[in-house]
Coordinates of C-alpha atoms and ligand atoms in Angstrom, one line a residue:
M1 CA -8.4 -17.6 18.2
P2 CA -7.2 -16.7 21.7
D3 CA -4.1 -18.8 22.0
F4 CA -2.7 -17.7 18.5
E5 CA -1.0 -14.5 19.3
V6 CA 0.6 -12.4 16.5
L7 CA 3.4 -9.7 16.7
I8 CA 3.7 -7.3 13.9
T9 CA 7.3 -6.0 13.9
G10 CA 6.7 -2.6 12.2
P11 CA 4.1 -0.4 10.6
V12 CA 1.9 -2.3 8.2
M13 CA -1.1 -1.3 5.9
P14 CA -4.6 -1.3 7.7
L15 CA -5.7 -4.1 5.6
I16 CA -3.2 -6.4 7.3
R17 CA -3.6 -5.1 10.8
E18 CA -7.4 -5.3 10.6
G19 CA -7.4 -8.6 9.0
L20 CA -5.3 -10.0 11.8
E21 CA -7.1 -8.2 14.5
A22 CA -10.5 -9.8 13.4
R23 CA -9.1 -13.2 14.1
F24 CA -6.2 -13.0 16.5
T25 CA -4.7 -11.1 19.5
V26 CA -2.3 -8.8 17.7
H27 CA 0.7 -6.9 19.4
K28 CA 2.5 -4.1 17.5
L29 CA 6.2 -4.1 18.4
H30 CA 6.8 -0.6 17.0
E31 CA 4.2 0.8 19.3
M32 CA 5.6 -0.8 22.5
P33 CA 7.4 1.8 24.7
D34 CA 9.9 -0.8 25.7
K35 CA 10.3 -3.4 23.0
E36 CA 12.8 -5.5 25.1
A37 CA 10.6 -5.6 28.1
F38 CA 7.5 -6.7 26.0
I39 CA 9.5 -9.5 24.3
A40 CA 10.9 -10.7 27.7
A41 CA 7.5 -10.7 29.3
H42 CA 5.3 -12.0 26.4
G43 CA 7.7 -13.7 23.9
A44 CA 6.6 -17.1 24.8
R45 CA 3.0 -16.3 23.8
I46 CA 3.8 -15.3 20.2
R47 CA 3.1 -17.9 17.5
A48 CA 3.4 -15.7 14.4
L49 CA 5.5 -12.8 13.4
V50 CA 4.4 -10.4 10.5
G51 CA 7.1 -8.2 9.0
G52 CA 8.4 -6.5 6.0
A53 CA 11.1 -4.4 4.6
G54 CA 12.2 -1.6 6.9
H55 CA 11.2 -3.5 10.0
G56 CA 14.6 -4.8 10.8
R57 CA 16.1 -8.3 10.2
I58 CA 14.2 -11.3 11.4
D59 CA 17.4 -13.3 12.0
S60 CA 18.0 -16.4 14.2
A61 CA 18.8 -14.4 17.3
F62 CA 15.4 -12.6 17.1
M63 CA 13.5 -15.7 16.3
R64 CA 14.9 -17.5 19.2
R65 CA 13.4 -15.0 21.5
F66 CA 9.9 -16.6 20.6
P67 CA 10.2 -20.2 21.8
N68 CA 6.6 -21.0 20.5
L69 CA 7.1 -19.2 17.1
R70 CA 5.6 -21.2 14.2
I71 CA 5.2 -18.9 11.3
V72 CA 6.7 -15.7 9.9
G73 CA 4.7 -13.8 7.4
N74 CA 6.6 -11.5 5.1
F75 CA 5.0 -8.6 3.2
G76 CA 6.9 -8.9 0.0
V77 CA 8.1 -11.7 -2.3
G78 CA 11.8 -10.9 -1.4
Y79 CA 12.6 -12.4 2.1
D80 CA 16.3 -11.6 2.3
G81 CA 15.6 -9.9 5.6
I82 CA 14.6 -13.2 7.2
D83 CA 17.0 -16.1 8.1
A84 CA 14.7 -18.7 6.2
A85 CA 17.2 -21.5 6.4
W86 CA 17.4 -21.3 10.2
A87 CA 13.6 -21.1 10.4
G88 CA 13.2 -24.2 8.3
Q89 CA 15.8 -26.1 10.5
N90 CA 13.8 -25.1 13.5
G91 CA 10.3 -25.9 12.6
I92 CA 9.2 -22.4 11.7
V93 CA 7.4 -21.8 8.4
V94 CA 8.2 -18.5 6.3
T95 CA 5.6 -17.2 3.8
N96 CA 6.0 -14.5 1.2
T97 CA 3.9 -12.8 -1.4
P98 CA 4.8 -14.3 -4.9
D99 CA 2.9 -13.9 -8.1
V100 CA 0.4 -11.2 -6.8
L101 CA 2.9 -8.6 -7.5
T102 CA 4.7 -10.0 -10.7
D103 CA 3.1 -8.0 -13.4
E104 CA 3.2 -4.7 -11.3
V105 CA 6.9 -4.9 -10.8
A106 CA 7.5 -6.0 -14.5
D107 CA 5.4 -2.9 -15.6
L108 CA 7.6 -0.7 -13.4
A109 CA 10.7 -2.2 -14.6
M110 CA 9.9 -1.5 -18.2
G111 CA 8.7 2.0 -17.3
L112 CA 12.0 2.7 -15.4
L113 CA 14.0 1.4 -18.5
I114 CA 12.2 3.7 -20.8
A115 CA 12.5 6.6 -18.5
T116 CA 16.2 6.1 -18.1
I117 CA 16.9 5.6 -21.9
R118 CA 14.4 8.3 -23.2
R119 CA 15.2 10.6 -20.1
L120 CA 11.6 11.2 -19.2
P121 CA 12.1 12.8 -15.7
Q122 CA 14.8 15.2 -17.3
A123 CA 12.4 16.1 -20.1
D124 CA 9.6 16.8 -17.7
A125 CA 12.0 19.0 -15.6
Y126 CA 12.9 20.8 -18.8
V127 CA 9.2 21.8 -19.5
R128 CA 8.6 22.8 -15.9
A129 CA 11.7 25.0 -15.9
G130 CA 10.5 26.9 -19.0
R131 CA 13.5 25.7 -20.9
W132 CA 11.5 24.5 -24.0
L133 CA 11.0 28.2 -24.8
D134 CA 14.8 28.3 -25.5
G135 CA 14.9 25.3 -27.7
A136 CA 14.1 21.6 -28.1
F137 CA 15.1 19.0 -25.6
P138 CA 18.3 17.2 -26.6
L139 CA 17.9 13.8 -28.5
T140 CA 18.2 10.7 -26.4
G141 CA 19.2 7.1 -26.6
S142 CA 16.8 4.5 -28.0
L143 CA 15.5 1.0 -27.4
R144 CA 15.5 0.3 -31.1
E145 CA 18.0 -2.6 -32.2
K146 CA 19.1 -3.0 -28.6
S147 CA 19.7 -6.1 -26.5
M148 CA 18.9 -6.8 -22.9
G149 CA 20.4 -9.3 -20.4
I150 CA 18.2 -10.3 -17.5
L151 CA 19.8 -11.3 -14.2
G152 CA 17.3 -13.6 -12.7
L153 CA 14.7 -15.1 -15.0
G154 CA 12.2 -16.1 -12.4
R155 CA 8.6 -14.9 -12.0
I156 CA 9.2 -11.2 -12.5
G157 CA 12.2 -11.7 -14.8
S158 CA 10.0 -13.8 -17.2
A159 CA 7.2 -11.2 -17.0
I160 CA 9.8 -8.4 -17.8
A161 CA 11.1 -10.6 -20.7
A162 CA 7.5 -11.0 -22.2
R163 CA 7.1 -7.1 -22.1
A164 CA 10.7 -6.6 -23.5
Q165 CA 9.9 -8.9 -26.5
A166 CA 6.9 -6.8 -27.3
F167 CA 9.3 -3.9 -27.4
G168 CA 11.5 -5.6 -29.9
L169 CA 14.5 -6.1 -27.6
E170 CA 16.9 -9.0 -28.1
L171 CA 17.0 -10.9 -24.9
A172 CA 19.5 -13.1 -23.0
Y173 CA 19.7 -14.1 -19.3
H174 CA 21.9 -15.3 -16.5
S175 CA 20.9 -17.4 -13.5
R176 CA 22.5 -20.3 -11.7
T177 CA 20.7 -22.8 -14.0
P178 CA 19.5 -22.6 -17.5
K179 CA 15.7 -22.5 -17.7
P180 CA 13.9 -25.3 -19.8
D181 CA 11.7 -24.1 -22.8
V182 CA 13.4 -20.6 -22.9
S183 CA 14.6 -19.5 -26.4
F184 CA 16.9 -16.6 -25.2
R185 CA 20.6 -17.2 -25.0
Y186 CA 21.7 -18.4 -21.5
Y187 CA 25.0 -17.1 -20.1
A188 CA 26.7 -18.9 -17.2
S189 CA 28.9 -15.9 -16.8
L190 CA 27.3 -12.6 -15.7
V191 CA 30.3 -10.5 -16.9
E192 CA 30.2 -12.1 -20.4
M193 CA 26.5 -11.4 -20.7
A194 CA 27.2 -7.8 -19.6
R195 CA 29.9 -7.5 -22.3
D196 CA 27.4 -8.6 -25.0
V197 CA 24.3 -6.6 -24.1
D198 CA 23.2 -3.0 -24.2
I199 CA 21.0 -3.2 -21.0
L200 CA 21.4 -5.1 -17.8
M201 CA 18.2 -5.7 -16.0
V202 CA 18.7 -6.9 -12.4
I203 CA 15.8 -8.9 -10.8
A204 CA 17.4 -11.8 -8.8
P205 CA 16.8 -12.2 -4.9
G206 CA 19.0 -10.3 -2.5
G207 CA 20.9 -12.0 0.3
E208 CA 24.5 -13.4 0.8
A209 CA 24.6 -15.4 -2.5
T210 CA 24.0 -12.4 -4.7
R211 CA 25.8 -9.7 -2.7
R212 CA 27.6 -7.4 -5.1
I213 CA 27.1 -9.9 -7.9
V214 CA 26.8 -6.8 -10.2
S215 CA 30.5 -6.0 -9.6
R216 CA 32.8 -3.3 -10.9
A217 CA 33.9 -5.7 -13.6
V218 CA 30.4 -6.4 -14.7
M219 CA 29.5 -2.7 -14.9
E220 CA 32.8 -2.0 -16.8
A221 CA 31.7 -4.8 -19.1
L222 CA 28.4 -3.1 -19.7
G223 CA 30.4 0.0 -20.5
P224 CA 29.9 3.7 -21.5
A225 CA 27.0 2.9 -23.8
G226 CA 25.3 0.5 -21.4
T227 CA 22.4 0.9 -19.1
L228 CA 21.9 -0.7 -15.7
I229 CA 18.4 -1.1 -14.3
N230 CA 18.0 -2.4 -10.8
V231 CA 14.5 -3.5 -9.5
A232 CA 15.8 -6.3 -7.3
R233 CA 17.7 -5.3 -4.2
G234 CA 20.5 -2.6 -3.7
T235 CA 22.7 -5.3 -2.3
L236 CA 23.1 -7.1 -5.6
V237 CA 25.2 -4.1 -7.0
D238 CA 28.6 -2.8 -5.8
E239 CA 27.1 0.7 -5.2
P240 CA 30.3 2.7 -4.5
A241 CA 31.7 1.3 -7.8
M242 CA 28.4 2.0 -9.7
V243 CA 28.5 5.8 -8.4
E244 CA 32.0 6.1 -9.6
L245 CA 31.5 4.6 -13.0
L246 CA 28.4 6.6 -13.7
R247 CA 30.3 9.8 -12.6
S248 CA 33.1 9.1 -14.9
G249 CA 31.0 7.9 -17.8
K250 CA 32.4 4.4 -17.8
L251 CA 28.8 3.2 -17.2
G252 CA 26.4 5.0 -19.5
A253 CA 23.2 5.2 -17.3
A254 CA 21.3 3.6 -14.5
G255 CA 17.6 3.4 -13.4
L256 CA 17.4 2.3 -9.8
D257 CA 14.4 1.5 -7.7
V258 CA 16.4 0.0 -4.9
F259 CA 19.5 0.9 -2.9
E260 CA 21.9 -0.8 -0.5
D261 CA 21.0 1.3 2.6
E262 CA 17.4 2.3 1.9
P263 CA 15.9 4.9 2.4
R264 CA 19.4 6.5 2.4
V265 CA 20.6 6.9 -1.3
P266 CA 24.2 8.1 -2.2
E267 CA 23.9 11.8 -2.5
A268 CA 26.5 11.7 -5.3
L269 CA 23.8 10.3 -7.5
F270 CA 21.5 13.3 -6.9
G271 CA 23.4 15.6 -9.2
L272 CA 24.0 13.1 -12.1
E273 CA 22.0 13.5 -15.3
N274 CA 22.4 9.9 -16.4
V275 CA 20.3 8.2 -13.6
V276 CA 16.7 7.8 -12.8
L277 CA 16.0 7.2 -9.0
L278 CA 12.9 5.8 -7.5
P279 CA 12.0 5.1 -3.9
H280 CA 11.5 1.3 -4.1
V281 CA 8.0 1.5 -5.7
G282 CA 8.0 -1.7 -7.7
S283 CA 4.9 -3.1 -6.3
A284 CA 3.6 0.1 -4.8
S285 CA 0.0 0.5 -6.4
H286 CA -3.1 0.3 -4.3
Y287 CA -4.2 -2.7 -6.3
T288 CA -1.2 -4.8 -5.8
R289 CA -0.3 -3.8 -2.3
N290 CA -3.9 -4.8 -1.3
K291 CA -3.3 -8.2 -2.9
M292 CA 0.0 -8.6 -1.1
G293 CA -1.5 -7.6 2.2
Q294 CA -4.4 -10.0 1.8
L295 CA -2.0 -12.8 1.1
V296 CA -0.1 -12.1 4.2
V297 CA -3.3 -12.3 6.2
D298 CA -4.5 -15.4 4.3
N299 CA -1.3 -17.2 5.1
I300 CA -1.4 -16.6 8.8
A301 CA -5.2 -17.5 9.0
S302 CA -4.8 -20.7 6.9
F303 CA -1.8 -21.9 9.0
A304 CA -3.6 -21.0 12.3
E305 CA -6.7 -22.9 11.3
G306 CA -4.6 -26.0 10.5
R307 CA -4.9 -25.8 6.7
G308 CA -1.2 -25.0 6.2
P309 CA 0.4 -21.8 4.8
L310 CA -0.5 -20.9 1.3
T311 CA 2.8 -19.6 0.0
P312 CA 5.7 -21.0 2.0
V313 CA 9.2 -20.2 0.7
P314 CA 11.4 -23.1 -0.6
E315 CA 13.6 -23.2 2.5
T316 CA 10.5 -24.0 4.7
P317 CA 8.4 -26.5 2.6
W318 CA 5.0 -27.5 3.7
P319 CA 4.4 -30.1 4.9
P320 CA 7.8 -30.2 6.4
I321 CA 10.2 -32.7 4.9
G322 CA 11.2 -35.5 7.4
Ligands
NAP401 P1 12.0 -15.9 -8.4 O1 10.8 -16.3 -9.1 O2 12.4 -16.8 -7.3 O3 13.2 -15.6 -9.3 C1 14.4 -15.4 -9.0 C2 15.4 -15.7 -10.1 O4 16.8 -15.4 -9.7 C3 15.5 -17.2 -10.5 O5 15.4 -17.2 -12.0 C4 16.6 -17.7 -10.0 O6 17.2 -18.7 -10.9 C5 17.6 -16.5 -10.0 N1 18.6 -16.5 -9.1 C6 18.5 -16.9 -7.8 N2 19.7 -16.8 -7.1 C7 20.7 -16.5 -8.1 C8 22.1 -16.2 -8.0 N3 22.8 -16.6 -7.0 N4 22.6 -16.0 -9.2 C9 22.0 -15.8 -10.2 N5 20.7 -15.9 -10.3 C10 20.0 -16.3 -9.2 O7 11.7 -14.4 -7.7 P2 10.8 -13.2 -8.2 O8 9.3 -13.4 -7.8 O9 11.0 -13.1 -9.7 O10 11.4 -11.9 -7.4 C11 12.8 -11.6 -7.6 C12 13.3 -10.6 -6.6 O11 12.8 -9.3 -7.1 C13 12.8 -10.7 -5.2 O12 13.5 -11.6 -4.5 C14 12.9 -9.3 -4.7 O13 14.1 -9.2 -4.0 C15 12.8 -8.4 -6.0 N6 11.6 -7.5 -5.9 C16 11.7 -6.2 -5.9 C17 10.6 -5.5 -5.9 C18 10.7 -4.0 -6.0 O14 9.7 -3.4 -5.4 N7 11.6 -3.4 -6.5 C19 9.3 -6.0 -5.9 C20 9.2 -7.4 -5.8 C21 10.3 -8.2 -5.9 P3 18.3 -19.9 -10.3 O15 17.6 -20.4 -9.2 O16 18.4 -20.8 -11.6 O17 19.6 -19.2 -10.0
8YV402 C1 7.7 -4.6 -1.4 C2 9.5 -5.9 -2.6 O1 7.2 -3.4 -1.7 O2 8.1 -7.9 -2.8 C3 9.3 -7.4 -2.7 O3 10.3 -8.1 -2.5 O4 10.6 -5.4 -2.6 C4 8.4 -5.0 -2.6 O5 7.2 -5.6 -3.3 C5 8.4 -4.5 -0.1 O6 9.1 -5.7 0.3 C6 7.5 -4.2 1.0 O7 7.9 -3.0 1.6

């Protein structure tokens, strides 16, 4: 399709690059010696942008530089790095990768929860250091007779809930609206939910609406016996307050897959015994990343061939309203 040119905004998996190159003229912004000069000279030819976490924001100022832009394909279900509302108002569709990663992220969330409460990385380090010879590893916390509040009972939150039920956890949730046909207790107030549960599982979208929604007050309500698990975005948590509360013992423990300024992680966390730190690996299996990558390609191809996007985000419905 010669007149449908695609610009990839940063490194992507070969499956995406090759899938797009098989159909379109593809440019790679990160390989351009002079990005600004490339955009100035060729921006008008670009119909599709393909981006993902770590490629930089695709905000209105960036999108304006491509006057014939029609679609932005995001590698990931979370699209807080894209100004989707502006795109929708300007006839640009944004696609993401929902559903294909839901089970993988839910598995990781439960794994991180168990690793944090049962201190699996610390136990592994204990064996490797030869310390078992000196005596047994200290007893740990437990999931038995515990309750968990889920912030964001959407696709992934619901999949986590299904797993957590099998583990015997008592469940509650907070979101902007109560969900129909859900038997767990709904809390309109996040701080009240945090006060009542042992574990807070964070899995709502990033962006301005949720910035630091897990505030100091929420973490103080969770308390010294509480555990915070964040598999959503670092921006949802007041990170400086979290570090301070974990250090002082006013927050019991945390399992974190995401951070405010990834890949930079507050170094104060490195020395803490009550945290488990992961490098944003919720969806990072070969199986699931391949599904996500294929969905990125399929969205762009379906749109370019006139069949519409497969998974447009709610801010850019298809067909467009009005
Ligand atoms: P989803 O199906 O859209 O669910 C999002 C949930 O969050 C909904 O229940 C929504 O309910 C709630 N929510 C939205 N805004 C809220 C607000 N301001 N306050 C409270 N609750 C709010 O999304 P998903 O597919 O489950 O994905 C969730 C997020 O997980 C993604 O956006 C992404 O950031 C993150 N994620 C992380 C990884 C990882 O590798 N760690 C992987 C995949 C996804 P209401 O609309 O009723 O509020
Ligand atoms: C991705 C994610 O790994 O889907 C999301 O929102 O956070 C992860 O699944 C990430 O966006 C790609 O780097």
